[in-house]
Structure formats: structure tokens, C-alpha cells
Amino acid sequence: MKATVHVTLKPGVLDPQGQAIGHALSGLGFSGVTSVRMGKFLELDLAETDRAKAEAAVRAMCEKLLANTVIEAYRVEIGG
Amino acid sequence: MKATVHVTLKPGVLDPQGQAIGHALSGLGFSGVTSVRMGKFLELDLAETDRAKAEAAVRAMCEKLLANTVIEAYRVEIGG
């Protein structure tokens, strides 16, 4: 079973990497980009075949390792 | 107008970061994770209000800066 995880900075948390990308884009002539926020995207293949169990396992992985829940939010999608 | 971009390694390209995460997960007791692929996720706010123009601009940004198209694929979604 496949799972995807989006890890994003919580609103209000400063994103220097996103800001740097925004500056680089305007330096390349792309005007009109008012904000860039950078996050992580993970694709996991799981041996688990039960959808609910898979989601619970991936959520536990996020809490323990994949996301820093003080400053980051995560979104789990289970599919396939 | 908001745009989201997923940048992922192309199939077959080695992903040492994903492998490291997979090893760390199994070290934490999460068995049954057969593969982890790590990618990037960007959220952009654009001043552009035309959907087609916004998508074309973001695709150009991906080609020029956001993705290394030799090894990475990207997916653009325009919304809101």
C-alpha cells in the first residue's frame, strides 16, 4: 500500500528557504511571486494492506521522525 | 492565485535521503516500510489572476530553478 506525506511549516513559522527561492525567482525575472513556502513530500511503500492500520502507522512515523510537530504540520494520504 | 509544485526524483534515480529515512524508520521499530522516496513540495502565491498564464509561469520557474529536470520530475497544480 502506498502512502504520501506532506510536511509543511506551520503558519507564522519563518521560512528562510522559501524566501531565498522567492528572491532567486525575482532575480530571474519572475515578478509577481508574493510568497513561497517550502515543504517536504514523501512517498512510502508499506507492506501493510489494511488502510486504517497503514494510516495509523504513517501518522506515528510523522510524530516520531518525519515531522517536527513543534513547527511543522503533516498531512497523510493513503492510496493504492 | 495559489500554486503548488511537487518535485520528485525520476524513477531509477538513487534517493539516499529516502533510504536514510527508511533505515531510521526501521531502527525506530516501523517494519514493513519497503521504500521511501523524498521530494519537495512548494506553495507559491502569485499576483497573476489568469489560470493558464499562472500555470505557464510556474512551469517556467520549475524548468529554470525549482527542479533539476535531468533527475527530477515536477507536477504543477493551480488553485484558489
XYZ file of N, CA and C in Angstrom:
480
model
N 0.839 -1.200 0.000
C 0.000 0.000 0.000
C 0.876 1.252 0.000
N 0.481 2.202 -0.822
C 1.275 3.425 -0.926
C 0.711 4.513 -0.005
N 1.608 5.326 0.526
C 1.188 6.464 1.338
C 1.998 7.678 0.916
N 1.353 8.835 0.929
C 2.109 10.065 0.689
C 1.950 10.964 1.909
N 3.020 11.683 2.206
C 3.035 12.587 3.351
C 3.518 13.953 2.883
N 2.758 14.985 3.228
C 3.203 16.361 3.030
C 3.591 16.923 4.391
N 4.790 17.442 4.508
C 5.215 18.097 5.743
C 5.441 19.569 5.412
N 4.696 20.437 6.079
C 4.800 21.871 5.796
C 5.030 22.632 7.094
N 5.693 23.762 6.971
C 5.869 24.619 8.141
C 4.506 25.174 8.559
N 4.282 25.275 9.867
C 3.031 25.848 10.345
C 2.966 27.321 9.976
N 1.752 27.860 9.820
C 1.630 29.291 9.503
C 2.316 30.121 10.599
N 3.018 31.142 10.173
C 3.693 32.002 11.147
C 5.139 31.627 11.387
N 5.510 30.395 11.043
C 6.907 29.983 11.210
C 7.710 30.526 10.025
N 8.795 31.201 10.324
C 9.639 31.796 9.290
C 10.206 30.713 8.370
N 10.211 30.993 7.069
C 10.697 30.010 6.095
C 11.815 30.625 5.256
N 13.043 30.632 5.778
C 14.147 31.269 5.044
C 14.425 30.615 3.698
N 14.223 29.306 3.610
C 14.454 28.606 2.340
C 13.449 29.082 1.286
N 12.202 29.192 1.692
C 11.178 29.701 0.780
C 11.470 31.141 0.363
N 11.915 31.948 1.310
C 12.255 33.343 0.994
C 13.397 33.409 0.000
N 14.402 32.557 0.197
C 15.549 32.541 -0.722
C 15.092 32.168 -2.131
N 14.188 31.204 -2.231
C 13.661 30.813 -3.540
C 12.893 31.979 -4.157
N 12.105 32.670 -3.338
C 11.361 33.830 -3.829
C 12.288 34.904 -4.378
N 13.380 35.168 -3.649
C 14.344 36.166 -4.124
C 15.002 35.709 -5.427
N 15.367 34.427 -5.471
C 16.006 33.903 -6.682
C 15.059 34.006 -7.875
N 13.775 33.721 -7.658
C 12.803 33.816 -8.745
C 12.692 35.254 -9.238
N 12.658 36.214 -8.309
C 12.531 37.595 -8.784
C 13.825 38.018 -9.481
N 14.969 37.503 -9.027
C 16.226 37.779 -9.724
C 16.258 37.218 -11.137
N 15.515 36.132 -11.346
C 15.445 35.524 -12.682
C 14.374 36.182 -13.551
N 13.704 37.199 -13.010
C 12.723 37.928 -13.810
C 11.288 37.491 -13.592
N 11.059 36.559 -12.675
C 9.675 36.150 -12.376
C 9.110 37.102 -11.333
N 8.430 38.125 -11.799
C 7.831 39.068 -10.859
C 6.459 38.532 -10.464
N 5.883 39.107 -9.438
C 4.525 38.730 -9.054
C 4.437 37.469 -8.221
N 5.579 36.988 -7.707
C 5.522 35.868 -6.759
C 5.539 36.485 -5.362
N 4.404 36.463 -4.692
C 4.318 37.196 -3.431
C 4.762 36.360 -2.229
N 4.734 35.048 -2.348
C 5.145 34.210 -1.228
C 5.541 32.826 -1.741
N 6.579 32.280 -1.154
C 6.981 30.896 -1.444
C 7.153 30.192 -0.110
N 6.502 29.052 0.052
C 6.688 28.236 1.264
C 7.183 26.870 0.797
N 8.211 26.404 1.474
C 8.867 25.163 1.069
C 8.488 24.059 2.048
N 8.159 22.918 1.526
C 7.845 21.789 2.387
C 8.458 20.513 1.855
N 8.151 19.428 2.533
C 8.681 18.128 2.123
C 7.544 17.228 1.668
N 7.878 16.316 0.783
C 6.891 15.409 0.217
C 7.519 14.020 0.221
N 6.854 13.087 0.879
C 7.406 11.740 0.977
C 6.433 10.731 0.400
N 6.978 9.768 -0.332
C 6.180 8.657 -0.849
C 6.686 7.377 -0.185
N 5.798 6.696 0.505
C 6.189 5.472 1.211
C 5.460 4.272 0.621
N 6.182 3.172 0.508
C 5.556 1.892 0.169
C 5.497 1.056 1.445
N 4.301 0.592 1.771
C 4.120 -0.151 3.011
C 3.688 -1.574 2.712
N 4.157 -2.506 3.554
C 3.724 -3.900 3.417
C 2.294 -4.059 3.924
N 1.899 -3.224 4.871
C 0.551 -3.248 5.464
C -0.526 -3.148 4.369
N -1.553 -3.976 4.474
C -2.616 -3.923 3.462
C -3.910 -3.324 4.001
N -4.009 -3.177 5.333
C -5.209 -2.571 5.913
C -5.048 -1.052 5.916
N -6.029 -0.386 5.301
C -5.940 1.065 5.114
C -5.824 1.825 6.442
N -6.676 1.487 7.392
C -6.694 2.205 8.674
C -5.392 1.974 9.439
N -4.915 0.728 9.418
C -3.648 0.432 10.114
C -2.491 1.158 9.461
N -2.509 1.192 8.124
C -1.441 1.885 7.403
C -1.431 3.369 7.768
N -2.618 3.968 7.805
C -2.679 5.393 8.127
C -2.188 5.645 9.553
N -2.593 4.784 10.475
C -2.145 4.950 11.861
C -0.627 4.822 11.956
N -0.063 3.869 11.211
C 1.394 3.677 11.248
C 2.112 4.903 10.685
N 1.611 5.425 9.571
C 2.279 6.574 8.953
C 2.161 7.799 9.848
N 1.011 7.963 10.505
C 0.866 9.089 11.442
C 1.876 8.968 12.588
N 2.064 7.748 13.078
C 3.047 7.539 14.147
C 4.457 7.865 13.649
N 4.758 7.486 12.389
C 6.072 7.816 11.807
C 6.272 9.325 11.741
N 5.210 10.039 11.364
C 5.294 11.505 11.287
C 5.579 12.091 12.654
N 4.851 11.609 13.664
C 5.024 12.158 15.013
C 6.424 11.889 15.536
N 6.975 10.715 15.207
C 8.260 10.329 15.779
C 9.449 10.815 14.978
N 9.334 10.857 13.647
C 10.524 11.121 12.841
C 10.309 12.113 11.709
N 9.232 11.957 10.960
C 9.156 12.668 9.676
C 8.878 14.158 9.825
N 8.165 14.528 10.873
C 7.848 15.946 11.066
C 8.301 16.397 12.446
N 8.702 17.641 12.533
C 8.953 18.277 13.825
C 7.660 19.004 14.182
N 6.855 18.370 15.028
C 5.488 18.872 15.218
C 5.423 20.193 15.982
N 6.554 20.657 16.503
C 6.558 21.986 17.131
C 6.361 23.060 16.058
N 7.034 22.873 14.932
C 6.975 23.905 13.888
C 6.359 23.403 12.579
N 6.133 22.093 12.470
C 5.655 21.560 11.191
C 4.315 20.842 11.342
N 3.500 20.970 10.304
C 2.250 20.218 10.221
C 2.437 19.127 9.168
N 1.669 18.038 9.287
C 1.781 16.991 8.264
C 0.399 16.539 7.822
N 0.357 16.029 6.597
C -0.888 15.537 6.016
C -0.589 14.171 5.402
N -1.366 13.187 5.772
C -1.132 11.808 5.313
C -2.242 11.410 4.353
N -1.868 10.860 3.219
C -2.867 10.295 2.304
C -2.490 8.846 2.010
N -3.489 7.985 2.108
C -3.255 6.560 1.847
C -3.958 6.222 0.536
N -3.252 5.551 -0.336
C -3.884 5.216 -1.615
C -3.199 4.046 -2.275
N -3.888 3.413 -3.167
C -3.307 2.308 -3.942
C -2.999 1.149 -3.070
N -3.367 34.223 -6.819
C -3.649 32.835 -7.167
C -2.584 31.911 -6.565
N -3.043 30.818 -5.988
C -2.111 29.904 -5.347
C -1.682 28.791 -6.311
N -0.440 28.359 -6.178
C 0.046 27.235 -6.977
C 0.826 26.304 -6.058
N 0.708 25.019 -6.313
C 1.549 24.071 -5.585
C 2.385 23.293 -6.590
N 3.597 22.985 -6.174
C 4.526 22.252 -7.029
C 5.077 21.069 -6.245
N 5.016 19.900 -6.850
C 5.689 18.718 -6.299
C 6.913 18.439 -7.161
N 8.055 18.340 -6.546
C 9.273 17.983 -7.266
C 9.745 16.640 -6.726
N 9.806 15.652 -7.605
C 10.187 14.303 -7.166
C 11.323 13.782 -8.034
N 12.119 12.912 -7.460
C 13.172 12.274 -8.247
C 12.531 11.363 -9.290
N 13.119 11.338 -10.486
C 12.597 10.448 -11.513
C 12.814 8.988 -11.110
N 11.955 8.097 -11.592
C 12.138 6.672 -11.258
C 13.535 6.211 -11.691
N 14.177 5.443 -10.866
C 15.500 4.933 -11.202
C 16.627 5.775 -10.652
N 16.339 7.014 -10.279
C 17.377 7.861 -9.682
C 17.508 7.490 -8.203
N 18.739 7.228 -7.785
C 19.001 6.825 -6.402
C 18.582 7.936 -5.442
N 17.950 7.566 -4.340
C 17.484 8.544 -3.365
C 18.083 8.236 -1.995
N 19.315 8.682 -1.738
C 19.973 8.355 -0.464
C 19.239 8.930 0.745
N 18.606 10.090 0.567
C 17.872 10.693 1.682
C 16.669 9.815 2.056
N 15.962 9.350 1.028
C 14.833 8.457 1.276
C 15.288 7.148 1.932
N 16.419 6.626 1.454
C 16.944 5.385 2.042
C 17.307 5.588 3.511
N 17.916 6.744 3.812
C 18.287 7.031 5.201
C 17.043 7.090 6.085
N 15.979 7.709 5.559
C 14.727 7.782 6.323
C 14.163 6.374 6.529
N 14.233 5.543 5.482
C 13.750 4.161 5.599
C 14.506 3.392 6.672
N 15.842 3.560 6.690
C 16.647 2.881 7.724
C 16.294 3.401 9.116
N 16.124 4.721 9.224
C 15.787 5.309 10.532
C 14.440 4.791 11.007
N 13.476 4.662 10.081
C 12.149 4.156 10.460
C 12.248 2.726 10.957
N 13.049 1.901 10.252
C 13.129 0.511 10.713
C 13.877 0.449 12.042
N 14.834 1.351 12.254
C 15.511 1.427 13.547
C 14.584 1.827 14.686
N 13.547 2.584 14.351
C 12.569 3.004 15.358
C 11.474 1.955 15.562
N 11.569 0.851 14.825
C 10.609 -0.228 15.019
C 9.472 -0.250 14.006
N 9.515 0.636 13.028
C 8.482 0.606 11.993
C 8.923 -0.368 10.903
N 8.466 -1.588 11.019
C 8.824 -2.562 9.997
C 7.813 -2.467 8.860
N 8.116 -3.072 7.755
C 7.142 -3.124 6.667
C 7.137 -1.890 5.788
N 8.148 -1.022 5.958
C 8.273 0.093 5.027
C 9.255 -0.342 3.947
N 8.753 -0.612 2.760
C 9.614 -1.210 1.738
C 10.349 -0.161 0.911
N 9.828 1.054 0.861
C 10.507 2.084 0.080
C 10.092 3.465 0.569
N 11.043 4.370 0.615
C 10.753 5.769 0.932
C 11.406 6.624 -0.150
N 10.619 7.504 -0.766
C 11.165 8.451 -1.737
C 10.866 9.844 -1.212
N 11.882 10.682 -1.247
C 11.771 12.016 -0.672
C 11.667 13.030 -1.800
N 10.758 13.959 -1.682
C 10.643 15.012 -2.679
C 10.416 16.352 -2.022
N 10.199 17.346 -2.847
C 9.972 18.695 -2.351
C 8.559 19.132 -2.699
N 8.047 20.004 -1.867
C 6.686 20.500 -2.034
C 6.728 22.007 -1.835
N 6.292 22.750 -2.836
C 6.335 24.212 -2.738
C 4.939 24.791 -2.889
N 4.649 25.790 -2.086
C 3.395 26.535 -2.204
C 3.748 27.964 -2.599
N 3.222 28.410 -3.727
C 3.516 29.757 -4.211
C 2.242 30.591 -4.240
N 2.383 31.846 -3.865
C 1.302 32.829 -4.066
C 1.710 33.713 -5.224
N 0.825 33.813 -6.201
C 1.134 34.580 -7.409
C 0.174 35.761 -7.537
N 0.698 36.871 -8.054
C -0.159 38.035 -8.316
C -1.034 37.779 -9.555
N -0.536 36.944 -10.465
C -1.262 36.609 -11.704
C -2.660 36.059 -11.386
N -3.668 36.532 -12.117
C -5.026 36.039 -11.863
C -5.536 35.106 -12.962
N -4.832 35.073 -14.093
C -5.242 34.181 -15.183
C -4.638 32.797 -14.953
N -5.518 31.813 -14.920
C -5.102 30.456 -14.579
C -4.034 29.902 -15.531
N -4.271 30.053 -16.825
C -3.353 29.494 -17.824
C -2.000 30.195 -17.767
N -2.025 31.523 -17.609
C -0.765 32.266 -17.519
C 0.003 31.887 -16.253
N -0.739 31.717 -15.146
C -0.101 31.335 -13.888
C 0.576 29.968 -14.047
N -0.124 29.027 -14.682
C 0.459 27.691 -14.846
C 1.706 27.754 -15.729
N 1.628 28.539 -16.800
C 2.793 28.662 -17.688
C 3.974 29.275 -16.941
N 3.695 30.287 -16.106
C 4.776 30.932 -15.347
C 5.414 29.941 -14.377
N 4.573 29.173 -13.671
C 5.120 28.239 -12.680
C 5.912 27.125 -13.374
N 5.439 26.686 -14.546
C 6.199 25.662 -15.287
C 7.571 26.216 -15.701
N 7.591 27.487 -16.106
C 8.873 28.097 -16.468
C 9.784 28.183 -15.243
N 9.211 28.515 -14.089
C 10.010 28.558 -12.841
C 10.598 27.191 -12.526
N 9.806 26.147 -12.733
C 10.284 24.780 -12.473
C 11.445 24.445 -13.394
N 11.295 24.774 -14.679
C 12.342 24.441 -15.654
C 13.641 25.189 -15.336
N 13.498 26.442 -14.869
C 14.677 27.278 -14.675
C 15.318 27.122 -13.310
N 14.499 26.909 -12.274
C 15.065 26.961 -10.918
C 14.594 25.842 -9.994
N 13.295 25.580 -9.989
C 12.762 24.760 -8.895
C 13.114 23.284 -9.020
N 13.251 22.797 -10.245
C 13.564 21.378 -10.438
C 14.812 21.230 -11.296
N 15.567 20.207 -11.010
C 16.671 19.813 -11.886
C 16.102 18.752 -12.820
N 15.751 19.171 -14.030
C 14.966 18.280 -14.894
C 15.755 17.096 -15.441
N 17.057 17.077 -15.202
C 17.833 15.888 -15.583
C 17.428 14.712 -14.690
N 17.262 14.985 -13.402
C 16.966 13.892 -12.465
C 15.611 14.024 -11.772
N 14.961 15.176 -11.929
C 13.721 15.398 -11.189
C 12.531 15.656 -12.126
N 11.392 15.196 -11.720
C 10.136 15.496 -12.409
C 9.356 16.471 -11.537
N 8.488 17.263 -12.155
C 7.675 18.184 -11.351
C 6.225 18.113 -11.787
N 5.351 18.500 -10.865
C 3.904 18.496 -11.111
C 3.357 19.810 -10.571
N 2.671 20.537 -11.418
C 2.152 21.858 -11.033
C 0.640 21.775 -10.883
N 0.121 22.316 -9.790
C -1.327 22.436 -9.628
C -1.659 23.881 -9.322
N -2.638 24.408 -10.047
C -3.061 25.788 -9.841
C -4.428 25.765 -9.176
N -4.570 26.551 -8.129
C -5.862 26.523 -7.446
C -6.058 27.764 -6.617
N -7.286 28.040 -6.323
C -7.605 29.191 -5.463
C -7.215 30.496 -6.099
